[in-house]
mmCIF file of C-alpha atoms in Angstrom:
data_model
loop_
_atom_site.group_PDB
_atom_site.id
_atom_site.type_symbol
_atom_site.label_atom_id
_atom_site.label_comp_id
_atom_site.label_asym_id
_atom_site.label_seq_id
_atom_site.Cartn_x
_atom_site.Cartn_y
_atom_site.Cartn_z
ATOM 1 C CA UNK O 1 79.905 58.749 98.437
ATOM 2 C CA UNK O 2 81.681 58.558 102.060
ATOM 3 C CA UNK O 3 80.180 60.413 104.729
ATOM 4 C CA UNK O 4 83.120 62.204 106.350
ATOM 5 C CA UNK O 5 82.766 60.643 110.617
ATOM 6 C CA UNK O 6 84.564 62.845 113.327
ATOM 7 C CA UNK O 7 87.163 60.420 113.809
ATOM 8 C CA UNK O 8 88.310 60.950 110.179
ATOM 9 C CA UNK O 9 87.898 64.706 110.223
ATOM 10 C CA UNK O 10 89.933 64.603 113.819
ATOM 11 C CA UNK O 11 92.973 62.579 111.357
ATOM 12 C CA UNK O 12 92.523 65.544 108.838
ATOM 13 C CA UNK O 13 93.518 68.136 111.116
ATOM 14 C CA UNK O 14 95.795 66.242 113.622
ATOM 15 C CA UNK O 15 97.788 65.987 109.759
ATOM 16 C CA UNK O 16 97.898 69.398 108.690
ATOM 17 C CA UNK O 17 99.062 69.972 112.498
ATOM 18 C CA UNK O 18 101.783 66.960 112.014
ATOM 19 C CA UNK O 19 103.058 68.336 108.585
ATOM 20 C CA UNK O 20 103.554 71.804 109.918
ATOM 21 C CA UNK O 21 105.774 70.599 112.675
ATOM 22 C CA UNK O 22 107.955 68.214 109.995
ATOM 23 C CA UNK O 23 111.816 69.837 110.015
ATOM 24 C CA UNK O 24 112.654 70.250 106.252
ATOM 25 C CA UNK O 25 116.089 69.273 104.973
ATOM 26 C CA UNK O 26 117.507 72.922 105.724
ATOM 27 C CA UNK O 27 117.117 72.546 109.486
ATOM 28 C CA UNK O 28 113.962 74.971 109.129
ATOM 29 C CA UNK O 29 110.405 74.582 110.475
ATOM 30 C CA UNK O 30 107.618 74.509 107.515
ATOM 31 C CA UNK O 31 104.832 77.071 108.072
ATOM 32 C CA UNK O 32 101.684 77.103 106.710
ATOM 33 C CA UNK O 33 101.674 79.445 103.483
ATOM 34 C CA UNK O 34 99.025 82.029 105.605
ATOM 35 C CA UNK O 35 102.050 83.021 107.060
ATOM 36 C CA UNK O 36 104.124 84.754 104.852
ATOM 37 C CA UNK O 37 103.189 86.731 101.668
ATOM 38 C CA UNK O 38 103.676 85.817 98.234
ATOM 39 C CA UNK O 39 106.743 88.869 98.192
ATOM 40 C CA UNK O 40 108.373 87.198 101.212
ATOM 41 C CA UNK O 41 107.601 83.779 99.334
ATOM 42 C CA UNK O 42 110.181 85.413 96.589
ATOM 43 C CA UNK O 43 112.395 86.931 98.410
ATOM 44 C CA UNK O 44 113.102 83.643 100.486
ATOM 45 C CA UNK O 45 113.004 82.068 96.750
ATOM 46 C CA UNK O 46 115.515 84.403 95.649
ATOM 47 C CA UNK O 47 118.100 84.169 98.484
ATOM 48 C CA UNK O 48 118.054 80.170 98.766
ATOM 49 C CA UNK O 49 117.469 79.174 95.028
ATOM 50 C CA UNK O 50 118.360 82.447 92.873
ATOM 51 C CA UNK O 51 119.968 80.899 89.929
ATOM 52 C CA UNK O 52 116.792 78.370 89.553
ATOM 53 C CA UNK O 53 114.073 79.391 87.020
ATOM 54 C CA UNK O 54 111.566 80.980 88.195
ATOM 55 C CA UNK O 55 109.767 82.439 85.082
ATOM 56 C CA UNK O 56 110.077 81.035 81.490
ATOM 57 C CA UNK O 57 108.607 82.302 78.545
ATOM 58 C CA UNK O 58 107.887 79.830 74.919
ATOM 59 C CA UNK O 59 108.305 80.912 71.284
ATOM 60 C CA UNK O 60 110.390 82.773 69.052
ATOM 61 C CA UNK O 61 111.500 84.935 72.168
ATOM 62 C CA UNK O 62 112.755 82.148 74.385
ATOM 63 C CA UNK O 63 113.525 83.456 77.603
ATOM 64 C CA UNK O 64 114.554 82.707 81.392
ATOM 65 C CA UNK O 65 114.302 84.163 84.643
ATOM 66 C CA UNK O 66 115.770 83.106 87.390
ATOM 67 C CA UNK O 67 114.711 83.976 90.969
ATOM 68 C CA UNK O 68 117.549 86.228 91.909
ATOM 69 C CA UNK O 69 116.649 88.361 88.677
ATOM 70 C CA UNK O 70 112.623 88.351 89.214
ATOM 71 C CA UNK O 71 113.275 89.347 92.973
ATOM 72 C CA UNK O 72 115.913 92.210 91.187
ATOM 73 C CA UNK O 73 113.485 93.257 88.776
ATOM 74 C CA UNK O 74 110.400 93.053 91.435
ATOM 75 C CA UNK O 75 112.685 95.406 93.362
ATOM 76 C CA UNK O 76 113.136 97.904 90.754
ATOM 77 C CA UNK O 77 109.532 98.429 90.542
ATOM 78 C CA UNK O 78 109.039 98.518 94.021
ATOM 79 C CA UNK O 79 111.818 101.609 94.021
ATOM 80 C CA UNK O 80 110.488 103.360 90.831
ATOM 81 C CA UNK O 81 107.137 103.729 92.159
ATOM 82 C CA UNK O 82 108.094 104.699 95.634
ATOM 83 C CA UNK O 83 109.910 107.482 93.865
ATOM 84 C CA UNK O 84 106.649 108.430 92.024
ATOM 85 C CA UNK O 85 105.247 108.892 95.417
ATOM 86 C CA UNK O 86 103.250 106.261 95.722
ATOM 87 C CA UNK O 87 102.051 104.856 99.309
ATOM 88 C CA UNK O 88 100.759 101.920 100.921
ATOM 89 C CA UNK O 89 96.990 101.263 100.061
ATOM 90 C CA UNK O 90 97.054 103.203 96.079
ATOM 91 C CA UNK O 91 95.783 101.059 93.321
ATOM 92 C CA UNK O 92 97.794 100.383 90.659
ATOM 93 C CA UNK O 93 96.260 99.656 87.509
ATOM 94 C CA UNK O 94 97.888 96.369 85.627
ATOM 95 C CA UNK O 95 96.696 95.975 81.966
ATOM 96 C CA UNK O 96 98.364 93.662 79.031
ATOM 97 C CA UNK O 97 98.592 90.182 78.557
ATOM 98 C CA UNK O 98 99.770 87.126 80.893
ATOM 99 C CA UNK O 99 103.139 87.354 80.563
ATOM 100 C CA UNK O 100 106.964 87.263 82.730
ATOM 101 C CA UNK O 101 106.579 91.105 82.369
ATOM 102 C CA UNK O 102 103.141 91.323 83.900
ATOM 103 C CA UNK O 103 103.694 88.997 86.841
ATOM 104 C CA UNK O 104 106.967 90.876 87.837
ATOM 105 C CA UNK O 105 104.944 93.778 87.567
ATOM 106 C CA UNK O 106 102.449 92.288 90.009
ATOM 107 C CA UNK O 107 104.704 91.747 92.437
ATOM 108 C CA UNK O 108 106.394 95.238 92.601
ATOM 109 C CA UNK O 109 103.569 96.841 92.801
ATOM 110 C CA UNK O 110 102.210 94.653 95.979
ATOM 111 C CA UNK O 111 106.006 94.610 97.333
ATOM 112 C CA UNK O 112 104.870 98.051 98.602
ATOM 113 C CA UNK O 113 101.696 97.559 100.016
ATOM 114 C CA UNK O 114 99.789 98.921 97.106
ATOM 115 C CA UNK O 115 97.073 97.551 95.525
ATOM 116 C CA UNK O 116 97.403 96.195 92.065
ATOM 117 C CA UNK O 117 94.311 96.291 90.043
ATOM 118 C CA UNK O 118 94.547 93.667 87.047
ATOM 119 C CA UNK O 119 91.999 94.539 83.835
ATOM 120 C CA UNK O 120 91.596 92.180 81.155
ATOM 121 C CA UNK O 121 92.960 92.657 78.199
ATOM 122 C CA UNK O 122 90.538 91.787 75.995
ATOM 123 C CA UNK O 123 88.493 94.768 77.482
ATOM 124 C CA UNK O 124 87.483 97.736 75.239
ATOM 125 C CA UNK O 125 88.180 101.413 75.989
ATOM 126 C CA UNK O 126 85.233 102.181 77.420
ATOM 127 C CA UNK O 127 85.052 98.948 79.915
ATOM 128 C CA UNK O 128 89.076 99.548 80.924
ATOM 129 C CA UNK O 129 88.217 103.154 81.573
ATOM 130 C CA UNK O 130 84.826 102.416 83.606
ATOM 131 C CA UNK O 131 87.090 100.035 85.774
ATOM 132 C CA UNK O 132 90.050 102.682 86.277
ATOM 133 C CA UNK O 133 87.100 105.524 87.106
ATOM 134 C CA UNK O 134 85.884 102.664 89.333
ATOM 135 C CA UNK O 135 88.383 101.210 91.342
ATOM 136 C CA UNK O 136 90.213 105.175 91.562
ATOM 137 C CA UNK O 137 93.664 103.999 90.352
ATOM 138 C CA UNK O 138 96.315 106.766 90.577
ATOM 139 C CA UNK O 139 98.603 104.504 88.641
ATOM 140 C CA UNK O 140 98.646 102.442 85.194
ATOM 141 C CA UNK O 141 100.917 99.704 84.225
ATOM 142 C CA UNK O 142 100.044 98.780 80.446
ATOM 143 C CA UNK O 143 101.950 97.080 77.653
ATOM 144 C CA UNK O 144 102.522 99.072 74.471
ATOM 145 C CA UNK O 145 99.403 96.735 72.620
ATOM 146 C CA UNK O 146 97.023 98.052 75.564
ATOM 147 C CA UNK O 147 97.896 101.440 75.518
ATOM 148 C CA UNK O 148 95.735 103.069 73.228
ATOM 149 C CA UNK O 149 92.658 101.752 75.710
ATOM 150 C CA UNK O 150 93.493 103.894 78.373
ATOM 151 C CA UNK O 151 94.360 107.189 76.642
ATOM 152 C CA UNK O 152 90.745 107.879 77.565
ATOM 153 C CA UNK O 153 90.887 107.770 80.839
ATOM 154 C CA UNK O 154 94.369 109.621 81.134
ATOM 155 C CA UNK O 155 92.766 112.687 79.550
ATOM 156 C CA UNK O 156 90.241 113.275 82.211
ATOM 157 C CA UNK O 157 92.418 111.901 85.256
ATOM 158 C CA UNK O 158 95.868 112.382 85.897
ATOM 159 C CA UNK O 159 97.523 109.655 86.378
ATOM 160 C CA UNK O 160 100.927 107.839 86.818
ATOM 161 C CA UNK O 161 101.595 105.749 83.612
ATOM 162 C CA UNK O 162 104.322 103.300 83.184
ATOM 163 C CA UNK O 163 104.868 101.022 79.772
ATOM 164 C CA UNK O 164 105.568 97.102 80.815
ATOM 165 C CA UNK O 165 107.842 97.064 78.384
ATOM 166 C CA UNK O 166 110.087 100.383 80.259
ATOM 167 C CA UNK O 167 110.189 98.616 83.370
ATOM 168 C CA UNK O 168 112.993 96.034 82.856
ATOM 169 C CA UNK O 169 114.503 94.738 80.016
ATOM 170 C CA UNK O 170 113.769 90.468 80.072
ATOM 171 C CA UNK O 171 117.477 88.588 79.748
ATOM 172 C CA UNK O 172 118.435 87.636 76.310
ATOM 173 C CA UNK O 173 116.940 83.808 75.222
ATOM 174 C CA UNK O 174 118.754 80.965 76.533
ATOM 175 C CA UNK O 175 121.600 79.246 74.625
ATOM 176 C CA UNK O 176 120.645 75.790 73.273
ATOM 177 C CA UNK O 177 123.683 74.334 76.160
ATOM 178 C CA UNK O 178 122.513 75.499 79.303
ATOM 179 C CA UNK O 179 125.458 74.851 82.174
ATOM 180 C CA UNK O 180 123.018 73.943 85.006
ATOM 181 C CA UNK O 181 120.108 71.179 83.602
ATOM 182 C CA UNK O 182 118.893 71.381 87.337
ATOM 183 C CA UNK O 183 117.411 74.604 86.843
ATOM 184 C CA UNK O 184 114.652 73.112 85.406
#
């Protein structure tokens, strides 16, 4: 193996320096990604490239999202659980499976500044409940499969409680002749 010299680790980081100064096509300087968050990240996504996919989902439910409707959808969270009173620093529970619904989710609920708590799935009652007691969530995002896992825990604490599923309805799957083959 190589031993890494100073000369070579002085190229490494006179490159990173060189790449953030390189003007992109658009006229605009590249930052590093430590600059921005991942909801600015889609926003900016959203308002250059909205009608490119950003989310797609396989299977019998074919579906597409572009960026303009995640950053919509994203939005619609945000709204709906600023209207539930939520604030900057609450935790948010987020429990189903890895899906277009979940990620949107993900990103409303940090849009906001709160913080979104993901639990595994495969978790039993008792383990999603210890984790909700734990991390004092005052909100619970769960799919409709999940749900039963965190009646528990809704008993003994109040809590906001949202289905996936009644957050957004996911477009309708994509026609076999899609007008725009650059989308993907």
């Amino acid at each position: 193996m190589k031993k890494k010299t100073k000369k070579n680790k002085k190229k490494d980081i006179w490159s990173l320096k060189r790449i953030s100064k390189l003007k992109r096509t658009d006229g605009l300087t590249m930052k590093t990604v430590n600059e921005y968050t991942m909801n600015a990240v889609v926003d900016c996504t959203a308002s250059r490239n909205g009608k490119r996919v950003a989310l797609r989902t396989y299977g019998d439910d074919e579906s597409l999202i572009t960026y303009a409707q995640m950053k919509s959808m994203k939005d619609s969270i945000a709204v709906t659980l600023l209207e539930a009173g939520f604030v900057h620093g609450d935790k948010i529970a987020l429990l189903g499976e890895s899906c277009p619904t979940w990620i949107v989710a993900y990103f409303g609920i940090t849009s906001i500044g709160c913080v979104a708590v993901p639990i595994l799935p495969d978790f039993s009652s008792k383990e999603t409940c210890s984790i909700l007691e734990h991390c004092g969530a005052k909100g619970i995002v769960v799919n409709v499969k999940n749900f039963e896992k965190v009646i528990p825990f809704i008993e003994n604490e109040p809590s906001f409680l949202v289905r996936m599923e009644d957050l957004f309805h996911i477009p309708d799957p994509i026609s076999s002749n899609l007008e725009d083959k650059e989308q993907f």
